[in-house]
Amino acid sequence: MLRKPPLFSQDVKQRLAIRFFMQIDLSVQEVTKKFNEFIAVDNVSFEVPDGSFFSILGPSGCGKTTLLRMIAGLTEPTEGKIEIRGKSMLGIPPNKRPVNLIFQQLALFPMMNVEENIAFGLRRRGEGKVDIKKKVEAILERVDLAGFGDKKIDQLSGGQKQRVAIARCLVLEPAVLLLDEPLGALDLKLREQMKVELKMLQAKVGTTFVYITHDQSEALVMSDHVAVMNQGVFEQIDTPQNLYNRPETPFVAQFVGDNNAWSGRIRQCNDMTAEIETAEGPIFHTKVRESLQPGDEVDLFLRPEAMLILPDPSLSELNRFHIIVKDILFDGANSRLLAHPLDADTELLIALPQTRQYDYIQKNDKIEIGWDQQSGICFRRS
Amino acid sequence: MKNQKRWGLFFFLSPVLLWLFLLIVLPHIDLLAMSFRIENDDGQMVWSLSNYLNFFEEPIYWLTFVRTAIFSILVTFLTFVIALPVAFYITKVVAPKFQGFLLVLLLLPFWVSELVRVYGWMILLRESGVINHFLIKLGLLNQPIEMLYKDATMILGLVYTSMLFMVVPITSVLDSLDNSLIEAAYDLGANMWTILFKIIIPHATPGIVSGSIVVFMLTLGNYLTPNLMGGKNSLWFTEQIYNQFIASFNWNQGSAFGFLLLVLSSIVVWLGLKLTRQNLRKVVQ
Ligand SMILES: Nc1ncnc2c1ncn2[C@@H]1O[C@H](COP(=O)(O)OP(=O)(O)OP(=O)(O)O)[C@@H](O)[C@H]1O
Ligand SMILES: [Mg+2]
């Protein structure tokens, strides 16, 4: 029997699926917010598909909360459009929007117990008593707080408050759940734990999460997509892997993960490989993404783990230079060498593999470092 | 160590206790004793309950008493209804730098004495007063009407006099109310009224209760405003006490009335406390 050739190739099918079946839950189009003359959010656009975990990562004061509050309806944008599940949210007050916001300070109601906090939204919708009770119990179970219903808010630990705040919003089954640095107030250990828990919870309930944070590890660990925000502008929207490996702007390169910055000038450039004379001395060869002219000023970024200690002499294609060790920063699997190049005092961080083979390295040692031409990230300075 | 602490406490507390005892408890004991004594036919002072019996037998006395109680509660409630939005506006709506200014503005009328304030109202409201003058000028009235000496006017005056004592405690509790609680409630689907009754009032209850107690007591014991603005038809119980002490020179009857007023205010305040706590418990359930 002759098999009919498929109508569409696999690739086209997938793209069509995304186009027609993946619903866009949240669409923000060219949104700007001005406070008097100050521009807090500047022409930001993005889309979040149904069921995904989207993070907005940026330093303190870059406009993350302002953006989230506009989505929740607590602030009106100066310009631009916000759509939730295809419906324009212009002029719709927060209590009529299918989104819920978890505040930076959680904002649990201290005058009510856990159960009443969670039932608050359901009661406002006028649902039946029996239904409310069932839903509250189900959601408490889901966030591992079964039996905590009649506890007072101030009897809960930080992590438990956290989960009550999440439950209070999730029970309303919002189209989008907005989270404003909800882990900010927790201590480090709990934060690590909640990070994983949140990610698993999101996978379990399948609600679309828009999560804002200034902690890059939170954003990288939890998200499907991350937007990096700086001074009101989105610098890059991408997967965590791409943000780390292929940053598109110097800000992203420096903000996401650690990076060593060099400044230099192009000596020559062909075939997307450039020869750069750095201000610190060494001359490097690196691949570049755009064609650069000799004489162009550039910033070169190198990840700590891109630099190899005492590279094998047989490896060609490596940039090699010498450094002086200033200090050894022991931090378990994340240990580094703090060093500087021979003739300059720029600080460099170099990953120190914990295989114990480099245990002999001491302060003030002079050692050779090598890095692959593929791993440099180069931007023309504007 | 423990002993030392106790002595320290005693040391600092004793002036307060002394003050309480000498200025409040002692005169009251005297007044209490006086209220149970009358002059008999021979002109001698004897123990008797008749001062209290007089109160119940003469309708004008206990009617004024009930009237005073009801009006005081009404004034307290009206003051609360007006003060809450004012306090909310000062703490949550206005820019922080104007808050102090607005509070001073509220305080301003209290720098002049109550007497002057009441006369101010009288100048505005009387038959030949400012308001009548303007209403006639505007052609809204043909001839002046008497706005003074009515219950409504008296309530107006009492509410005005009490405002500050309600606004200040409510302002201070609302100051401690986190704005994000209001926003969270709004975000979770609450409308203005639910936010008012589920978030703002429960949070402000301590301030509301303490403000109400002060306003109620001040109103109940007010003499000037009811006397000047209420006129002949709006009797206040303090006027009865005044009459007994000053006009009839019957200190014994006056003390009895004074104690009845004290009992009344204690009962109402106690009831109020009980009620709000009950309400609180209901809210928590
Ligand atoms: N109501 C307001 N009036 C004037 N300026 C404001 C207002 N709200 C925020 N801003 C300004 O907008 C900028 C962004 O504030 P936003 O709260 O969005 O920062 P953020 O990214 O959430 O910071 P953080 O991580 O510290 O919470 C800040 O510079 C802030 O001063
Ligand atoms: Mg913020």
Coordinates of N, CA and C and ligand atoms in Angstrom, one line a residue, chain A residues 35-36 38-41 58-67 69 104 180-181 212-214 229, ligand 1:
Chain A
F35 N 6.0 58.8 35.3 CA 5.7 59.5 36.5 C 6.1 60.9 36.3
N36 N 5.2 61.8 36.1 CA 5.6 63.2 35.7 C 6.6 63.1 34.5
F38 N 9.5 61.4 34.6 CA 10.4 60.2 34.8 C 9.7 59.0 34.1
I39 N 10.5 58.4 33.2 CA 9.9 57.2 32.5 C 10.3 56.0 33.2
A40 N 9.4 55.3 33.9 CA 9.6 54.1 34.7 C 9.6 52.9 33.8
V41 N 8.7 52.8 32.8 CA 8.7 51.7 31.9 C 8.6 52.3 30.5
G58 N 15.7 42.1 36.5 CA 16.3 43.4 36.4 C 16.7 44.0 37.7
P59 N 17.7 44.9 37.7 CA 18.2 45.5 39.0 C 17.1 46.3 39.7
S60 N 17.3 46.6 41.0 CA 16.3 47.3 41.8 C 16.0 48.7 41.1
G61 N 14.7 49.0 41.1 CA 14.3 50.3 40.6 C 14.3 50.4 39.1
C62 N 14.3 49.3 38.4 CA 14.3 49.3 36.9 C 12.9 49.4 36.3
G63 N 11.9 49.3 37.2 CA 10.5 49.4 36.7 C 9.7 48.1 36.7
K64 N 10.2 47.1 37.3 CA 9.5 45.8 37.3 C 8.2 45.8 38.0
T65 N 8.1 46.4 39.2 CA 6.9 46.4 40.0 C 5.9 47.3 39.2
T66 N 6.4 48.4 38.7 CA 5.5 49.3 37.9 C 4.8 48.5 36.8
L67 N 5.6 47.7 36.0 CA 5.1 47.0 34.9 C 4.0 46.0 35.4
R69 N 2.2 46.1 38.1 CA 1.0 46.8 38.6 C 0.1 47.2 37.5
Q104 N 5.0 42.0 46.8 CA 6.4 42.0 47.2 C 6.4 41.6 48.8
D180 N 5.5 39.3 42.5 CA 6.4 40.4 42.6 C 7.5 40.0 43.7
E181 N 8.6 39.5 43.2 CA 9.7 39.1 44.1 C 9.2 38.4 45.4
I212 N 8.6 38.4 38.7 CA 9.7 39.3 38.7 C 10.7 39.2 39.8
T213 N 11.9 39.5 39.5 CA 13.0 39.2 40.5 C 14.2 40.0 40.1
H214 N 15.0 40.3 41.1 CA 16.3 40.9 40.7 C 17.4 39.8 40.9
M229 N 15.4 43.4 32.1 CA 15.0 44.7 32.1 C 16.0 45.6 32.7
Ligands
LIG1 N1 4.2 56.3 42.3 C1 5.4 56.7 41.8 N2 5.7 58.0 41.6 C2 6.9 58.3 41.2 N3 7.9 57.5 40.9 C3 7.7 56.2 41.0 C4 6.4 55.7 41.5 N4 6.5 54.3 41.6 C5 7.7 54.0 41.2 N5 8.4 55.1 40.8 C6 9.8 55.1 40.3 O1 9.8 54.2 39.2 C7 11.0 53.4 39.2 C8 10.7 52.0 39.2 O2 10.1 51.6 40.3 P1 9.6 50.1 40.6 O3 8.9 50.0 41.9 O4 8.9 49.6 39.4 O5 11.0 49.3 40.7 P2 11.4 47.8 40.8 O6 12.0 47.4 39.6 O7 10.2 47.0 41.2 O8 12.4 47.8 42.0 P3 12.6 46.8 43.2 O9 13.4 45.6 42.7 O10 13.5 47.6 44.1 O11 11.3 46.5 43.8 C9 11.7 53.8 40.5 O12 12.8 54.7 40.1 C10 10.7 54.5 41.3 O13 11.3 55.6 42.1

